[in-house]
CSV table of C-alpha atoms and ligand atoms in Angstrom, one decimal:
chain,number,residue,atom,x,y,z
A,1,MET,CA,54.8,-45.3,30.7
A,2,GLU,CA,57.9,-43.4,31.8
A,3,VAL,CA,61.4,-44.8,31.8
A,4,ARG,CA,64.2,-43.1,33.8
A,5,ALA,CA,67.9,-43.7,33.7
A,6,ARG,CA,70.6,-42.3,35.8
A,7,ALA,CA,74.3,-42.3,35.2
A,8,PRO,CA,77.2,-41.0,37.4
A,9,GLY,CA,79.9,-38.5,36.7
A,10,LYS,CA,83.5,-39.4,37.3
A,11,ILE,CA,86.9,-38.2,38.4
A,12,ILE,CA,90.2,-39.2,36.7
A,13,LEU,CA,92.8,-40.0,39.3
A,14,ALA,CA,95.6,-40.3,36.7
A,15,GLY,CA,96.1,-40.5,33.0
A,16,GLU,CA,93.7,-38.0,31.3
A,17,HIS,CA,94.7,-37.1,27.7
A,18,ALA,CA,97.5,-39.7,27.7
A,19,VAL,CA,94.6,-42.3,27.6
A,20,VAL,CA,93.5,-40.9,24.3
A,21,HIS,CA,96.9,-41.8,23.0
A,22,GLY,CA,96.7,-45.5,24.2
A,23,CYS,CA,98.1,-45.1,27.7
A,24,THR,CA,96.7,-46.3,31.0
A,25,ALA,CA,94.4,-44.1,33.1
A,26,VAL,CA,92.6,-44.6,36.4
A,27,ALA,CA,89.1,-43.3,37.0
A,28,ALA,CA,86.3,-43.6,39.5
A,29,SER,CA,82.6,-42.8,39.4
A,30,ILE,CA,81.2,-40.1,41.8
A,31,ASP,CA,77.8,-40.0,43.5
A,32,LEU,CA,76.5,-37.1,41.3
A,33,TYR,CA,74.2,-38.2,38.5
A,34,THR,CA,72.6,-37.2,35.2
A,35,TYR,CA,69.0,-38.3,34.9
A,36,THR,CA,67.1,-38.9,31.7
A,37,SER,CA,63.4,-39.7,31.5
A,38,LEU,CA,61.5,-40.6,28.4
A,39,ARG,CA,57.7,-40.2,28.1
A,40,PHE,CA,55.7,-41.4,25.1
A,41,PRO,CA,52.5,-39.7,24.0
A,42,THR,CA,49.3,-41.9,23.5
A,43,PRO,CA,47.6,-41.6,20.1
A,44,SER,CA,44.8,-39.4,21.7
A,45,ASP,CA,47.5,-36.8,22.7
A,46,ASN,CA,47.8,-36.1,18.9
A,47,ASP,CA,51.5,-35.1,19.5
A,48,ASP,CA,53.8,-35.9,16.6
A,49,THR,CA,56.9,-34.2,18.0
A,50,LEU,CA,60.2,-35.2,19.5
A,51,LYS,CA,61.0,-33.0,22.5
A,52,LEU,CA,64.1,-32.5,24.6
A,53,GLN,CA,63.8,-30.6,27.8
A,54,LEU,CA,67.0,-29.5,29.6
A,55,LYS,CA,65.3,-28.8,32.9
A,56,ASP,CA,68.1,-27.2,34.9
A,57,ILE,CA,69.0,-24.9,32.0
A,58,GLY,CA,65.4,-24.0,31.3
A,59,LEU,CA,65.6,-24.9,27.6
A,60,GLU,CA,63.3,-27.0,25.5
A,61,PHE,CA,63.8,-28.1,21.9
A,62,SER,CA,61.1,-29.6,19.7
A,63,TRP,CA,61.1,-31.2,16.2
A,64,PRO,CA,58.1,-32.4,14.3
A,65,VAL,CA,58.9,-36.1,13.6
A,66,VAL,CA,58.2,-35.5,9.8
A,67,ARG,CA,60.9,-32.8,9.8
A,68,ILE,CA,63.5,-35.3,11.3
A,69,LYS,CA,62.4,-37.9,8.7
A,70,GLU,CA,62.8,-35.4,5.9
A,71,LEU,CA,66.4,-34.7,6.8
A,72,LEU,CA,67.8,-37.9,8.4
A,73,PRO,CA,67.9,-41.2,6.5
A,74,GLU,CA,65.9,-44.0,8.1
A,75,MET,CA,67.9,-46.4,10.2
A,76,ASP,CA,68.0,-50.1,9.8
A,77,SER,CA,66.5,-51.5,13.1
A,78,HIS,CA,69.1,-54.3,13.2
A,79,ALA,CA,71.7,-51.5,13.6
A,80,ILE,CA,70.6,-51.2,17.3
A,81,SER,CA,72.7,-54.2,18.3
A,82,SER,CA,75.8,-52.9,16.4
A,83,PRO,CA,76.3,-49.2,17.3
A,84,SER,CA,77.6,-47.2,14.4
A,85,SER,CA,79.2,-43.8,14.0
A,86,CYS,CA,77.3,-40.8,12.8
A,87,SER,CA,78.1,-40.5,9.0
A,88,PHE,CA,79.2,-37.1,7.5
A,89,GLU,CA,75.7,-36.8,5.8
A,90,ALA,CA,73.9,-37.5,9.1
A,91,ILE,CA,76.2,-34.9,10.9
A,92,LYS,CA,75.2,-32.3,8.4
A,93,ALA,CA,71.5,-33.2,8.7
A,94,ILE,CA,71.6,-33.1,12.5
A,95,ALA,CA,73.5,-29.7,12.4
A,96,ALA,CA,70.6,-28.3,10.3
A,97,LEU,CA,68.0,-29.7,12.8
A,98,VAL,CA,69.9,-28.2,15.7
A,99,GLU,CA,70.4,-24.8,14.0
A,100,GLU,CA,66.6,-24.6,13.5
A,101,GLN,CA,66.2,-24.5,17.3
A,102,ASN,CA,68.1,-21.2,17.6
A,103,ILE,CA,70.0,-22.1,20.7
A,104,PRO,CA,70.8,-18.9,22.7
A,105,GLU,CA,74.4,-17.8,22.1
A,106,ALA,CA,75.1,-18.1,25.9
A,107,ASN,CA,74.3,-21.8,25.7
A,108,ILE,CA,75.8,-22.6,22.3
A,109,GLY,CA,78.0,-25.3,23.9
A,110,LEU,CA,74.9,-27.3,24.2
A,111,ALA,CA,74.7,-27.8,20.5
A,112,SER,CA,77.0,-30.8,20.6
A,113,GLY,CA,74.9,-32.4,23.4
A,114,VAL,CA,71.7,-31.8,21.4
A,115,SER,CA,73.3,-33.3,18.3
A,116,ALA,CA,74.3,-36.4,20.3
A,117,PHE,CA,70.7,-36.6,21.5
A,118,LEU,CA,69.3,-36.6,18.0
A,119,TRP,CA,71.8,-39.2,16.8
A,120,LEU,CA,71.2,-41.6,19.7
A,121,TYR,CA,67.5,-41.1,19.7
A,122,THR,CA,66.9,-41.7,16.0
A,123,SER,CA,69.5,-44.6,15.9
A,124,ILE,CA,68.0,-46.5,18.8
A,125,HIS,CA,64.4,-45.5,18.9
A,126,GLY,CA,63.7,-44.5,15.3
A,127,TYR,CA,61.3,-41.7,14.5
A,128,LYS,CA,58.6,-42.1,17.2
A,129,PRO,CA,57.4,-39.0,19.1
A,130,ALA,CA,58.5,-38.7,22.7
A,131,LYS,CA,59.6,-36.2,25.4
A,132,ALA,CA,63.0,-36.6,26.9
A,133,ILE,CA,63.7,-34.7,30.1
A,134,VAL,CA,67.2,-34.3,31.3
A,135,THR,CA,68.5,-33.0,34.7
A,136,SER,CA,71.9,-33.2,36.1
A,137,GLU,CA,73.7,-32.8,39.5
A,138,LEU,CA,77.0,-32.4,37.6
A,139,PRO,CA,78.4,-29.1,36.5
A,140,LEU,CA,78.3,-29.1,32.7
A,141,GLY,CA,81.7,-28.9,30.9
A,142,ALA,CA,83.8,-28.9,34.0
A,143,GLY,CA,85.8,-32.1,33.8
A,144,LEU,CA,83.4,-34.4,35.8
A,145,GLY,CA,82.2,-36.3,32.8
A,146,SER,CA,78.9,-34.6,32.2
A,147,SER,CA,78.9,-35.4,28.5
A,148,ALA,CA,79.5,-39.1,29.1
A,149,ALA,CA,76.8,-39.3,31.9
A,150,PHE,CA,74.4,-37.6,29.5
A,151,CYS,CA,75.1,-40.1,26.7
A,152,VAL,CA,75.0,-43.1,29.0
A,153,ALA,CA,71.7,-42.2,30.7
A,154,LEU,CA,70.1,-41.4,27.3
A,155,SER,CA,71.3,-44.5,25.6
A,156,ALA,CA,70.2,-46.6,28.5
A,157,ALA,CA,66.7,-45.1,28.7
A,158,LEU,CA,66.3,-45.7,24.9
A,159,LEU,CA,67.6,-49.2,25.0
A,160,ALA,CA,65.4,-50.0,28.0
A,161,VAL,CA,62.3,-49.6,25.8
A,162,SER,CA,63.7,-51.4,22.8
A,163,ASP,CA,63.2,-55.1,22.0
A,164,PHE,CA,66.9,-55.7,22.7
A,165,VAL,CA,66.6,-55.4,26.4
A,166,LYS,CA,64.4,-57.5,28.7
A,167,LEU,CA,63.6,-55.7,32.0
A,168,GLU,CA,60.8,-56.0,34.5
A,169,PHE,CA,58.5,-53.0,33.8
A,170,SER,CA,56.5,-53.6,37.0
A,171,HIS,CA,59.6,-53.6,39.2
A,172,GLN,CA,59.6,-50.6,41.7
A,173,GLY,CA,62.8,-48.6,42.2
A,174,TRP,CA,66.2,-48.6,40.4
A,175,GLN,CA,67.3,-51.8,38.6
A,176,ILE,CA,70.5,-52.7,36.8
A,177,PHE,CA,71.1,-54.0,33.3
A,178,GLY,CA,72.8,-57.4,32.6
A,179,ASP,CA,76.4,-57.6,31.2
A,180,SER,CA,75.5,-57.7,27.5
A,181,GLU,CA,73.0,-54.8,27.9
A,182,LEU,CA,75.6,-52.7,29.7
A,183,GLU,CA,78.1,-53.4,27.0
A,184,LEU,CA,75.6,-52.2,24.4
A,185,VAL,CA,74.8,-49.0,26.4
A,186,ASN,CA,78.5,-48.3,26.7
A,187,LYS,CA,79.0,-48.7,22.9
A,188,TRP,CA,76.2,-46.4,22.0
A,189,ALA,CA,77.3,-43.8,24.7
A,190,PHE,CA,80.7,-43.9,23.1
A,191,GLU,CA,79.2,-43.0,19.7
A,192,GLY,CA,77.4,-40.0,21.4
A,193,GLU,CA,80.7,-39.0,23.1
A,194,LYS,CA,82.4,-39.0,19.6
A,195,ILE,CA,79.9,-36.3,18.6
A,196,ILE,CA,80.7,-34.2,21.7
A,197,HIS,CA,84.5,-35.0,22.2
A,198,GLY,CA,85.7,-35.6,18.7
A,199,LYS,CA,88.1,-38.3,19.7
A,200,PRO,CA,87.2,-39.8,23.1
A,201,SER,CA,89.2,-42.6,24.6
A,202,GLY,CA,86.0,-44.1,26.0
A,203,ILE,CA,87.1,-44.0,29.6
A,204,ASP,CA,84.3,-41.5,30.7
A,205,ASN,CA,81.4,-43.5,29.2
A,206,THR,CA,82.9,-46.7,30.5
A,207,VAL,CA,83.2,-45.6,34.2
A,208,SER,CA,79.8,-43.9,34.0
A,209,THR,CA,78.2,-47.2,32.7
A,210,TYR,CA,80.0,-49.6,35.1
A,211,GLY,CA,80.6,-47.4,38.1
A,212,ASN,CA,83.3,-48.3,40.7
A,213,MET,CA,87.0,-47.6,40.1
A,214,ILE,CA,88.6,-48.7,36.9
A,215,LYS,CA,91.9,-48.9,35.1
A,216,PHE,CA,91.5,-48.2,31.4
A,217,LYS,CA,93.8,-48.7,28.4
A,218,SER,CA,93.0,-48.9,24.7
A,219,GLY,CA,89.3,-49.5,25.3
A,220,GLU,CA,89.9,-52.3,27.9
A,221,LEU,CA,88.8,-51.9,31.5
A,222,THR,CA,90.0,-53.6,34.6
A,223,CYS,CA,88.0,-53.2,37.8
A,224,ILE,CA,90.1,-51.9,40.7
A,225,LYS,CA,89.3,-53.3,44.2
A,226,THR,CA,90.4,-51.2,47.1
A,227,ASN,CA,89.9,-51.0,50.8
A,228,MET,CA,91.7,-47.7,51.0
A,229,PRO,CA,89.5,-44.8,52.2
A,230,LEU,CA,90.1,-42.3,49.4
A,231,LYS,CA,88.9,-38.8,50.0
A,232,MET,CA,89.2,-36.0,47.4
A,233,LEU,CA,88.3,-32.4,47.6
A,234,ILE,CA,86.8,-31.3,44.3
A,235,THR,CA,87.3,-27.7,43.4
A,236,ASN,CA,85.4,-26.2,40.5
A,237,THR,CA,87.4,-23.3,39.2
A,238,LYS,CA,84.3,-22.3,37.2
A,239,VAL,CA,86.5,-21.5,34.3
A,240,GLY,CA,84.6,-22.8,31.2
A,241,ARG,CA,86.4,-25.1,28.8
A,242,ASN,CA,85.6,-27.7,26.2
A,243,THR,CA,87.0,-31.2,26.1
A,244,LYS,CA,86.9,-31.5,22.3
A,245,ALA,CA,89.1,-28.4,21.9
A,246,LEU,CA,91.6,-29.5,24.6
A,247,VAL,CA,91.9,-33.0,23.2
A,248,ALA,CA,92.5,-31.6,19.8
A,249,SER,CA,95.2,-29.2,21.2
A,250,VAL,CA,97.1,-32.1,22.8
A,251,SER,CA,97.0,-34.0,19.5
A,252,GLU,CA,98.4,-31.0,17.6
A,253,ARG,CA,101.2,-30.7,20.2
A,254,THR,CA,101.9,-34.4,19.7
A,255,MET,CA,102.2,-33.9,16.0
A,256,ARG,CA,104.6,-31.0,16.5
A,257,HIS,CA,106.8,-32.8,19.1
A,258,SER,CA,106.1,-36.5,18.7
A,259,ASN,CA,109.2,-37.9,20.5
A,260,ALA,CA,108.9,-35.5,23.5
A,261,MET,CA,105.2,-36.1,23.8
A,262,SER,CA,105.6,-39.9,23.6
A,263,SER,CA,108.0,-39.7,26.6
A,264,VAL,CA,105.4,-37.6,28.4
A,265,PHE,CA,102.7,-40.1,27.7
A,266,ASN,CA,104.9,-43.1,28.7
A,267,ALA,CA,105.6,-41.3,32.0
A,268,VAL,CA,101.9,-40.9,32.6
A,269,ASP,CA,101.3,-44.6,31.8
A,270,SER,CA,103.8,-45.5,34.6
A,271,ILE,CA,102.2,-43.1,37.0
A,272,SER,CA,98.7,-44.6,36.4
A,273,ASN,CA,100.0,-48.1,36.8
A,274,GLU,CA,101.8,-47.3,40.0
A,275,LEU,CA,98.8,-45.4,41.4
A,276,ALA,CA,96.5,-48.4,40.6
A,277,THR,CA,99.0,-50.8,42.4
A,278,ILE,CA,99.1,-48.6,45.5
A,279,ILE,CA,95.3,-48.2,45.7
A,280,GLN,CA,94.8,-52.0,45.2
A,281,SER,CA,97.3,-53.3,47.8
A,282,PRO,CA,95.7,-54.1,51.1
A,283,VAL,CA,96.0,-51.6,54.0
A,284,SER,CA,96.6,-52.8,57.5
A,285,ASP,CA,97.2,-49.8,59.8
A,286,ASP,CA,97.2,-45.9,59.9
A,287,LEU,CA,100.9,-45.8,59.2
A,288,ALA,CA,100.4,-47.9,56.0
A,289,ILE,CA,97.6,-45.6,55.0
A,290,THR,CA,99.7,-42.4,55.6
A,291,GLU,CA,102.6,-43.9,53.6
A,292,LYS,CA,100.3,-44.7,50.7
A,293,GLU,CA,98.7,-41.3,50.7
A,294,GLU,CA,102.1,-39.7,50.6
A,295,LYS,CA,102.9,-41.8,47.5
A,296,LEU,CA,99.5,-41.0,45.9
A,297,GLY,CA,100.0,-37.3,46.5
A,298,GLU,CA,103.4,-37.4,44.9
A,299,LEU,CA,102.1,-39.3,41.9
A,300,MET,CA,99.2,-36.7,41.5
A,301,GLU,CA,101.8,-33.9,41.5
A,302,MET,CA,103.9,-35.7,38.9
A,303,ASN,CA,100.9,-36.2,36.7
A,304,GLN,CA,99.9,-32.6,37.1
A,305,GLY,CA,103.4,-31.5,35.9
A,306,LEU,CA,103.0,-33.7,32.8
A,307,LEU,CA,99.5,-32.3,32.1
A,308,GLN,CA,101.1,-28.9,32.2
A,309,CYS,CA,103.7,-30.2,29.7
A,310,MET,CA,100.7,-31.2,27.5
A,311,GLY,CA,99.4,-27.6,27.7
A,312,VAL,CA,96.2,-28.3,29.5
A,313,SER,CA,96.7,-26.5,32.8
A,314,HIS,CA,95.3,-23.0,33.5
A,315,ALA,CA,96.1,-20.1,35.7
A,316,SER,CA,93.0,-20.9,37.9
A,317,ILE,CA,94.3,-24.5,38.3
A,318,GLU,CA,97.7,-23.2,39.3
A,319,THR,CA,96.0,-21.0,41.9
A,320,VAL,CA,94.3,-24.0,43.5
A,321,ILE,CA,97.7,-25.9,43.4
A,322,ARG,CA,99.5,-23.0,45.2
A,323,THR,CA,96.7,-22.5,47.7
A,324,THR,CA,96.6,-26.2,48.7
A,325,LEU,CA,100.4,-26.5,48.8
A,326,LYS,CA,100.4,-24.1,51.7
A,327,TYR,CA,98.7,-26.8,53.6
A,328,LYS,CA,101.0,-29.5,52.2
A,329,LEU,CA,98.2,-31.0,50.1
A,330,SER,CA,98.6,-32.4,46.6
A,331,THR,CA,96.4,-31.3,43.7
A,332,LYS,CA,95.9,-32.1,40.1
A,333,LEU,CA,93.4,-31.2,37.4
A,334,THR,CA,90.8,-33.9,36.5
A,335,GLY,CA,89.2,-34.5,33.1
A,336,ALA,CA,90.3,-32.4,30.2
A,337,GLY,CA,91.7,-29.4,32.2
A,338,GLY,CA,91.9,-25.9,30.9
A,339,GLY,CA,89.9,-24.8,33.9
A,340,GLY,CA,87.0,-26.9,35.2
A,341,CYS,CA,87.5,-29.1,38.2
A,342,VAL,CA,90.6,-29.9,40.3
A,343,LEU,CA,91.3,-32.8,42.8
A,344,THR,CA,93.0,-32.4,46.1
A,345,LEU,CA,93.9,-35.5,48.1
A,346,LEU,CA,92.6,-35.2,51.7
A,347,PRO,CA,94.7,-37.5,53.9
A,348,THR,CA,92.8,-39.6,56.4
A,349,LEU,CA,94.5,-38.0,59.4
A,350,LEU,CA,94.0,-34.4,58.2
A,351,SER,CA,91.9,-32.5,60.7
A,352,GLY,CA,88.4,-31.2,59.8
A,353,ALA,CA,89.5,-27.7,60.9
A,354,VAL,CA,92.3,-27.7,58.2
A,355,VAL,CA,89.9,-29.0,55.6
A,356,ASP,CA,87.5,-26.1,56.5
A,357,LYS,CA,90.3,-23.6,56.3
A,358,VAL,CA,91.5,-24.8,52.8
A,359,ILE,CA,87.9,-24.7,51.5
A,360,ALA,CA,87.3,-21.2,52.9
A,361,GLU,CA,90.5,-20.0,51.3
A,362,LEU,CA,89.7,-21.6,47.9
A,363,GLU,CA,86.1,-20.2,48.0
A,364,SER,CA,87.4,-16.7,48.8
A,365,CYS,CA,89.1,-16.9,45.3
A,366,GLY,CA,85.6,-17.5,43.8
A,367,PHE,CA,86.0,-21.3,43.4
A,368,GLN,CA,83.4,-23.8,44.6
A,369,CYS,CA,84.5,-26.8,46.7
A,370,PHE,CA,82.7,-30.1,47.5
A,371,ILE,CA,83.5,-33.7,48.5
A,372,ALA,CA,81.8,-36.4,46.5
A,373,GLY,CA,81.5,-40.2,47.3
A,374,ILE,CA,83.9,-42.1,45.1
A,375,GLY,CA,83.6,-45.5,43.3
A,376,GLY,CA,79.9,-46.0,43.7
A,377,ARG,CA,77.2,-47.3,41.4
A,378,GLY,CA,77.1,-47.1,37.7
A,379,LEU,CA,74.1,-46.9,35.4
A,380,GLU,CA,70.6,-47.7,36.8
A,381,ILE,CA,67.1,-47.8,35.3
A,382,SER,CA,63.6,-47.4,36.7
A,383,PHE,CA,60.0,-47.5,35.3
A,384,SER,CA,56.8,-45.8,36.3
A,385,GLY,CA,53.2,-45.7,35.1
A,386,SER,CA,51.4,-48.4,33.1
A,387,SER,CA,53.0,-49.9,29.9
B,1,ATP,N1,72.9,-32.6,31.1
B,1,ATP,C1,73.2,-32.3,29.8
B,1,ATP,N2,72.3,-31.9,29.0
B,1,ATP,C2,72.6,-31.5,27.7
B,1,ATP,N3,73.9,-31.5,27.2
B,1,ATP,C3,74.8,-31.9,28.1
B,1,ATP,C4,74.6,-32.3,29.4
B,1,ATP,N4,75.7,-32.7,30.0
B,1,ATP,C5,76.7,-32.5,29.1
B,1,ATP,N5,76.2,-32.1,27.9
B,1,ATP,C6,76.9,-31.7,26.7
B,1,ATP,O1,78.3,-32.0,26.9
B,1,ATP,C7,79.1,-30.8,26.8
B,1,ATP,C8,80.1,-30.8,27.9
B,1,ATP,O2,81.0,-31.8,27.6
B,1,ATP,P1,82.6,-31.8,27.8
B,1,ATP,O3,83.1,-33.1,27.4
B,1,ATP,O4,83.2,-30.6,27.2
B,1,ATP,O5,82.7,-31.6,29.4
B,1,ATP,P2,82.6,-32.7,30.6
B,1,ATP,O6,82.1,-34.0,30.0
B,1,ATP,O7,81.7,-32.1,31.7
B,1,ATP,O8,84.1,-32.8,31.1
B,1,ATP,P3,85.2,-34.0,30.8
B,1,ATP,O9,84.9,-34.4,29.4
B,1,ATP,O10,86.5,-33.3,30.9
B,1,ATP,O11,85.0,-35.0,31.8
B,1,ATP,C9,78.0,-29.7,27.0
B,1,ATP,O12,78.4,-28.4,26.5
B,1,ATP,C10,76.8,-30.3,26.3
B,1,ATP,O13,76.9,-30.1,24.9
B,2,MEV,C1,90.7,-35.6,28.3
B,2,MEV,C2,90.2,-37.0,28.4
B,2,MEV,O1,91.3,-37.9,28.5
B,2,MEV,C3,89.3,-37.3,29.6
B,2,MEV,C4,88.1,-36.3,29.7
B,2,MEV,O2,87.4,-36.7,30.9
B,2,MEV,C5,89.4,-37.3,27.1
B,2,MEV,C6,89.1,-38.8,26.9
B,2,MEV,O3,89.7,-39.7,27.4
B,2,MEV,O4,88.2,-39.0,26.1
B,3,MG,MG1,83.1,-34.9,28.4
């Protein structure tokens, strides 16, 4: 039997970083997914290993189950329903298991993802042999929530074969979890994100689990309903960065300048709330849409200015901003910043010829542009083979 889960990436329209400090942010899922499949050997396969294959990267890791048992303490199976954080001892044991795999230096950023895999696998599924295969349509470590999509898809596939979830194994095609199961997936994925991000707000795993467009503050989500046709150009600057380090750098700046930074965070909170209100209010005609788009563009520019104050912009991001400004288009970074992906609002009445010109100019700088569907489905599960 094989179980597959897919979880979407996301864009943050407003509020990244400030959301880690208790402020409001607005995010939407995008139609680019991370897929995890789990296959279990039969006794005749005589295979007592846990394998993780990262297909697009061309890497495979493998641990004898006895080696994992030797280093990691056995989990209490009741703990599945109440996700727990990885203890200091478990972190150390997992670090040793990851180190034994000799991850190539060029891919060393994957170590945190592999650690999250080991924690989620052993916590939810125990010490049984299996092969997990992961593929992703998302650029890794580029601000589109690849770490959260990975944790959500993995937690979901593991929970789908646990006793805590009742699903129809014979059902063909993608199916969705019920509310309580989604909540459990989201909580486990958050624990995985902690291993990768250090101090995540939970917005990325929440929007990946539930999909749609959400407003998020202090762990609470509100679904945003909109009939506004929102189109964003996503530009990947291809400058590598790491969310954990960027989140930590904002926290350090907050400790050095607590009053100034709290004003910055409050301003972001107001921007996110205003942006959510604009997106949610009904649109009647083209003029109304254009007026709203102008306000949204202005709020994105203001948010970008405040992200620069937090120290998470980058020369490559500034180049995208300058380039799109020539066409009177508004741009802000999305996700943790420091490089990665940038959003440019494409107004409804903007001609296709102008969009093509902007893309050509950005791509001539070595960036990669694409337009993704916004606010679609969240996590989904499918089964194949006999049980
Ligand atoms: N498909 C995947 N397979 C294995 N590890 C992954 C995968 N996707 C993400 N990761 C892990 O997550 C890390 C990237 O996470 P990071 O939070 O820095 O970026 P992001 O999630 O893409 O961006 P943001 O957090 O700003 O939205 C990778 O270095 C890797 O450790
Ligand atoms: C930078 C950040 O705000 C968003 C990353 O997509 C981190 C988080 O909320 O966990
Ligand atoms: Mg991330």
